[in-house]
Amino acid sequence: MTSTAGELLEVLWGRASTAPASASQLRVLLILEHHEGINLRTLADSLASTPPSTSRLCDRLQAAGFVDRVISPADRREVRLHLSSRGRAFLDDLRARRERELQEVLTLMPAAKRAALLEGLEAFCAAAATQIHEDDADSRGSRTA
């Protein structure tokens, strides 16, 4: 049942196309949204990718106007990545389109089932946030060990 729900969600979200960004580029934008000013190496680690591959992803996002690169004032060799205003607008628009697609489905559900779904999703978000924070803490601990 979980995989079916996940697949249906992918279909719904697919209707709200992520174009002109690929799935990998979208991941970068989402990471930058939550980790403003991250450097390339840390971004590559977050993506489980190599710095050259991540740099190429960022090159394409910068060319599209979604990402800004800023030289770090502390170390001129380090480049900080920022979500541009166009990148923020793209994410806002994508979320609005996805929400419209989901809203159409939710209106077909009985009110009691929508309430149960909301309760379940709130528990899911709390559990996922806990796991992500623990994973982040574990990965920071392994880097300093």
Coordinates of N, CA, C and O in Angstrom, one line a residue, residues 65-137:
G65 N 19.5 30.8 -13.9 CA 19.2 31.9 -13.0 C 18.6 31.5 -11.7 O 18.1 32.3 -11.0
F66 N 18.7 30.2 -11.3 CA 18.2 29.7 -10.1 C 19.2 29.7 -8.9 O 18.8 29.6 -7.8
V67 N 20.5 29.8 -9.2 CA 21.5 29.7 -8.2 C 22.5 30.9 -8.4 O 22.8 31.2 -9.5
D68 N 22.9 31.4 -7.2 CA 23.9 32.5 -7.3 C 25.2 31.9 -6.5 O 25.0 31.2 -5.5
R69 N 26.3 32.1 -7.1 CA 27.6 31.7 -6.4 C 28.3 33.0 -5.9 O 28.4 34.0 -6.6
V70 N 28.7 32.9 -4.7 CA 29.3 34.1 -4.0 C 30.6 33.6 -3.4 O 30.6 32.6 -2.7
I71 N 31.7 34.3 -3.7 CA 33.0 34.0 -3.0 C 32.9 34.3 -1.6 O 32.4 35.4 -1.2
S72 N 33.3 33.4 -0.8 CA 33.3 33.6 0.7 C 34.2 34.7 1.1 O 35.4 34.7 0.7
P73 N 33.7 35.6 2.0 CA 34.6 36.7 2.4 C 35.7 36.1 3.3 O 36.8 36.8 3.4
A74 N 35.5 35.0 4.0 CA 36.5 34.4 4.9 C 37.6 33.7 4.1 O 38.8 33.7 4.6
D75 N 37.3 33.1 2.9 CA 38.3 32.3 2.2 C 37.9 32.5 0.7 O 37.0 31.9 0.2
R76 N 38.7 33.2 0.0 CA 38.4 33.5 -1.4 C 38.4 32.3 -2.3 O 37.9 32.3 -3.4
R77 N 39.0 31.2 -1.8 CA 39.0 29.9 -2.6 C 37.6 29.2 -2.5 O 37.3 28.3 -3.3
E78 N 36.8 29.6 -1.5 CA 35.6 28.9 -1.2 C 34.4 29.7 -1.9 O 34.3 30.9 -1.7
V79 N 33.5 28.9 -2.5 CA 32.4 29.5 -3.1 C 31.1 29.1 -2.4 O 31.0 27.9 -2.1
R80 N 30.3 30.1 -2.0 CA 29.1 29.8 -1.3 C 27.9 29.8 -2.3 O 27.9 30.6 -3.2
L81 N 27.0 28.9 -2.1 CA 25.9 28.8 -3.0 C 24.6 29.3 -2.4 O 24.3 29.0 -1.2
H82 N 23.9 30.1 -3.2 CA 22.6 30.7 -2.7 C 21.5 30.5 -3.7 O 21.8 30.6 -4.9
L83 N 20.3 30.3 -3.2 CA 19.2 30.2 -4.0 C 18.8 31.6 -4.5 O 18.7 32.6 -3.6
S84 N 18.7 31.9 -5.8 CA 18.4 33.2 -6.3 C 16.9 33.5 -6.1 O 16.1 32.6 -5.8
S85 N 16.5 34.7 -6.3 CA 15.1 35.1 -6.2 C 14.3 34.3 -7.3 O 13.2 33.9 -7.0
R86 N 14.9 34.1 -8.4 CA 14.2 33.3 -9.5 C 14.1 31.8 -9.0 O 13.0 31.2 -9.3
G87 N 15.1 31.3 -8.3 CA 15.0 29.9 -7.8 C 13.9 29.8 -6.8 O 13.2 28.8 -6.7
R88 N 13.8 30.8 -5.9 CA 12.8 30.8 -4.9 C 11.4 30.8 -5.5 O 10.5 30.1 -5.1
A89 N 11.3 31.7 -6.5 CA 10.0 31.8 -7.2 C 9.6 30.5 -7.9 O 8.4 30.1 -7.9
F90 N 10.6 29.8 -8.5 CA 10.4 28.5 -9.1 C 9.8 27.5 -8.1 O 8.9 26.8 -8.3
L91 N 10.5 27.4 -6.9 CA 10.1 26.5 -5.9 C 8.7 26.8 -5.3 O 7.8 26.0 -5.1
D92 N 8.4 28.1 -5.2 CA 7.1 28.6 -4.7 C 6.0 28.1 -5.7 O 4.9 27.6 -5.4
D93 N 6.3 28.4 -7.0 CA 5.3 28.0 -8.0 C 5.1 26.5 -8.1 O 4.0 26.0 -8.3
L94 N 6.2 25.7 -8.0 CA 6.1 24.3 -8.1 C 5.3 23.8 -6.9 O 4.4 22.9 -7.1
R95 N 5.5 24.3 -5.7 CA 4.7 23.9 -4.6 C 3.2 24.2 -4.8 O 2.4 23.4 -4.4
A96 N 2.9 25.4 -5.3 CA 1.5 25.8 -5.5 C 0.9 24.8 -6.6 O -0.3 24.4 -6.4
R97 N 1.6 24.5 -7.6 CA 1.0 23.6 -8.6 C 0.8 22.2 -8.0 O -0.2 21.5 -8.2
R98 N 1.8 21.7 -7.2 CA 1.6 20.4 -6.6 C 0.5 20.4 -5.6 O -0.3 19.5 -5.5
E99 N 0.3 21.5 -4.9 CA -0.8 21.6 -3.9 C -2.1 21.6 -4.6 O -3.1 20.9 -4.1
R100 N -2.2 22.3 -5.8 CA -3.5 22.2 -6.5 C -3.8 20.8 -7.0 O -4.9 20.4 -6.9
E101 N -2.8 20.1 -7.4 CA -3.0 18.7 -7.9 C -3.5 17.8 -6.7 O -4.4 17.0 -6.8
L102 N -2.9 18.0 -5.5 CA -3.3 17.2 -4.4 C -4.6 17.6 -3.9 O -5.5 16.8 -3.5
Q103 N -4.9 18.9 -3.9 CA -6.2 19.4 -3.5 C -7.4 18.8 -4.3 O -8.4 18.5 -3.7
E104 N -7.1 18.7 -5.6 CA -8.2 18.0 -6.4 C -8.5 16.6 -5.9 O -9.7 16.2 -5.9
V105 N -7.5 15.9 -5.6 CA -7.7 14.5 -5.1 C -8.4 14.5 -3.7 O -9.3 13.8 -3.4
L106 N -7.9 15.4 -2.8 CA -8.4 15.5 -1.5 C -9.9 15.8 -1.5 O -10.6 15.3 -0.6
T107 N -10.3 16.6 -2.4 CA -11.8 17.0 -2.4 C -12.6 15.8 -2.8 O -13.8 15.8 -2.5
L108 N -12.1 14.7 -3.3 CA -12.8 13.5 -3.7 C -13.0 12.6 -2.5 O -13.7 11.6 -2.5
M109 N -12.2 12.9 -1.4 CA -12.2 12.0 -0.2 C -13.3 12.5 0.8 O -13.5 13.7 0.9
P110 N -13.9 11.6 1.5 CA -14.8 12.0 2.6 C -14.0 12.7 3.7 O -12.8 12.5 3.9
A111 N -14.7 13.6 4.4 CA -14.1 14.5 5.4 C -13.4 13.7 6.5 O -12.2 14.1 6.9
A112 N -14.0 12.6 6.9 CA -13.3 11.8 8.0 C -12.0 11.2 7.5 O -11.1 11.1 8.3
K113 N -12.0 10.8 6.3 CA -10.7 10.2 5.8 C -9.7 11.3 5.6 O -8.5 11.0 5.8
R114 N -10.1 12.5 5.2 CA -9.1 13.6 5.1 C -8.5 13.9 6.4 O -7.3 14.1 6.6
A115 N -9.3 13.9 7.5 CA -8.8 14.2 8.8 C -7.9 13.1 9.3 O -6.8 13.4 9.9
A116 N -8.2 11.8 9.0 CA -7.3 10.7 9.3 C -6.0 10.8 8.6 O -4.9 10.6 9.1
L117 N -6.1 11.2 7.3 CA -4.9 11.4 6.5 C -4.0 12.5 7.1 O -2.8 12.3 7.2
L118 N -4.6 13.6 7.5 CA -3.9 14.7 8.0 C -3.1 14.3 9.3 O -2.0 14.6 9.5
E119 N -3.8 13.5 10.2 CA -3.2 13.1 11.4 C -2.0 12.1 11.1 O -1.0 12.3 11.7
G120 N -2.2 11.2 10.2 CA -1.1 10.4 9.8 C 0.1 11.1 9.2 O 1.2 10.8 9.5
L121 N -0.2 12.1 8.3 CA 0.9 12.8 7.7 C 1.6 13.7 8.7 O 2.8 13.8 8.6
E122 N 0.9 14.2 9.7 CA 1.6 15.0 10.8 C 2.6 14.1 11.5 O 3.7 14.4 11.8
A123 N 2.1 12.8 11.8 CA 3.0 11.9 12.5 C 4.2 11.5 11.6 O 5.3 11.4 12.1
F124 N 3.9 11.3 10.3 CA 5.0 11.0 9.4 C 6.0 12.1 9.3 O 7.2 11.8 9.4
C125 N 5.6 13.3 9.2 CA 6.5 14.5 9.2 C 7.4 14.5 10.4 O 8.6 14.8 10.3
A126 N 6.8 14.3 11.6 CA 7.5 14.4 12.8 C 8.6 13.3 12.9 O 9.7 13.5 13.2
A127 N 8.2 12.1 12.5 CA 9.1 10.9 12.4 C 10.2 11.2 11.4 O 11.4 10.9 11.7
A128 N 9.9 11.7 10.2 CA 10.9 11.9 9.2 C 11.9 13.0 9.6 O 13.1 12.9 9.4
A129 N 11.4 14.0 10.3 CA 12.2 15.1 10.7 C 13.2 14.6 11.8 O 14.4 14.9 11.8
T130 N 12.7 13.8 12.7 CA 13.6 13.2 13.7 C 14.7 12.4 13.1 O 15.9 12.5 13.4
Q131 N 14.3 11.5 12.1 CA 15.3 10.7 11.4 C 16.3 11.5 10.7 O 17.5 11.2 10.8
I132 N 15.9 12.5 10.0 CA 16.8 13.4 9.2 C 17.8 14.1 10.1 O 19.0 14.1 9.9
H133 N 17.3 14.6 11.3 CA 18.1 15.3 12.2 C 19.1 14.3 12.8 O 20.3 14.7 13.0
E134 N 18.7 13.1 13.1 CA 19.6 12.1 13.7 C 20.7 11.7 12.6 O 21.9 11.6 13.0
D135 N 20.3 11.6 11.4 CA 21.2 11.2 10.3 C 22.2 12.3 10.1 O 23.4 12.1 9.9
D136 N 21.7 13.6 10.2 CA 22.6 14.8 10.0 C 23.6 14.8 11.2 O 24.8 15.0 11.0
A137 N 23.2 14.5 12.4 CA 24.1 14.5 13.6 C 25.1 13.4 13.5 O 26.3 13.6 13.8

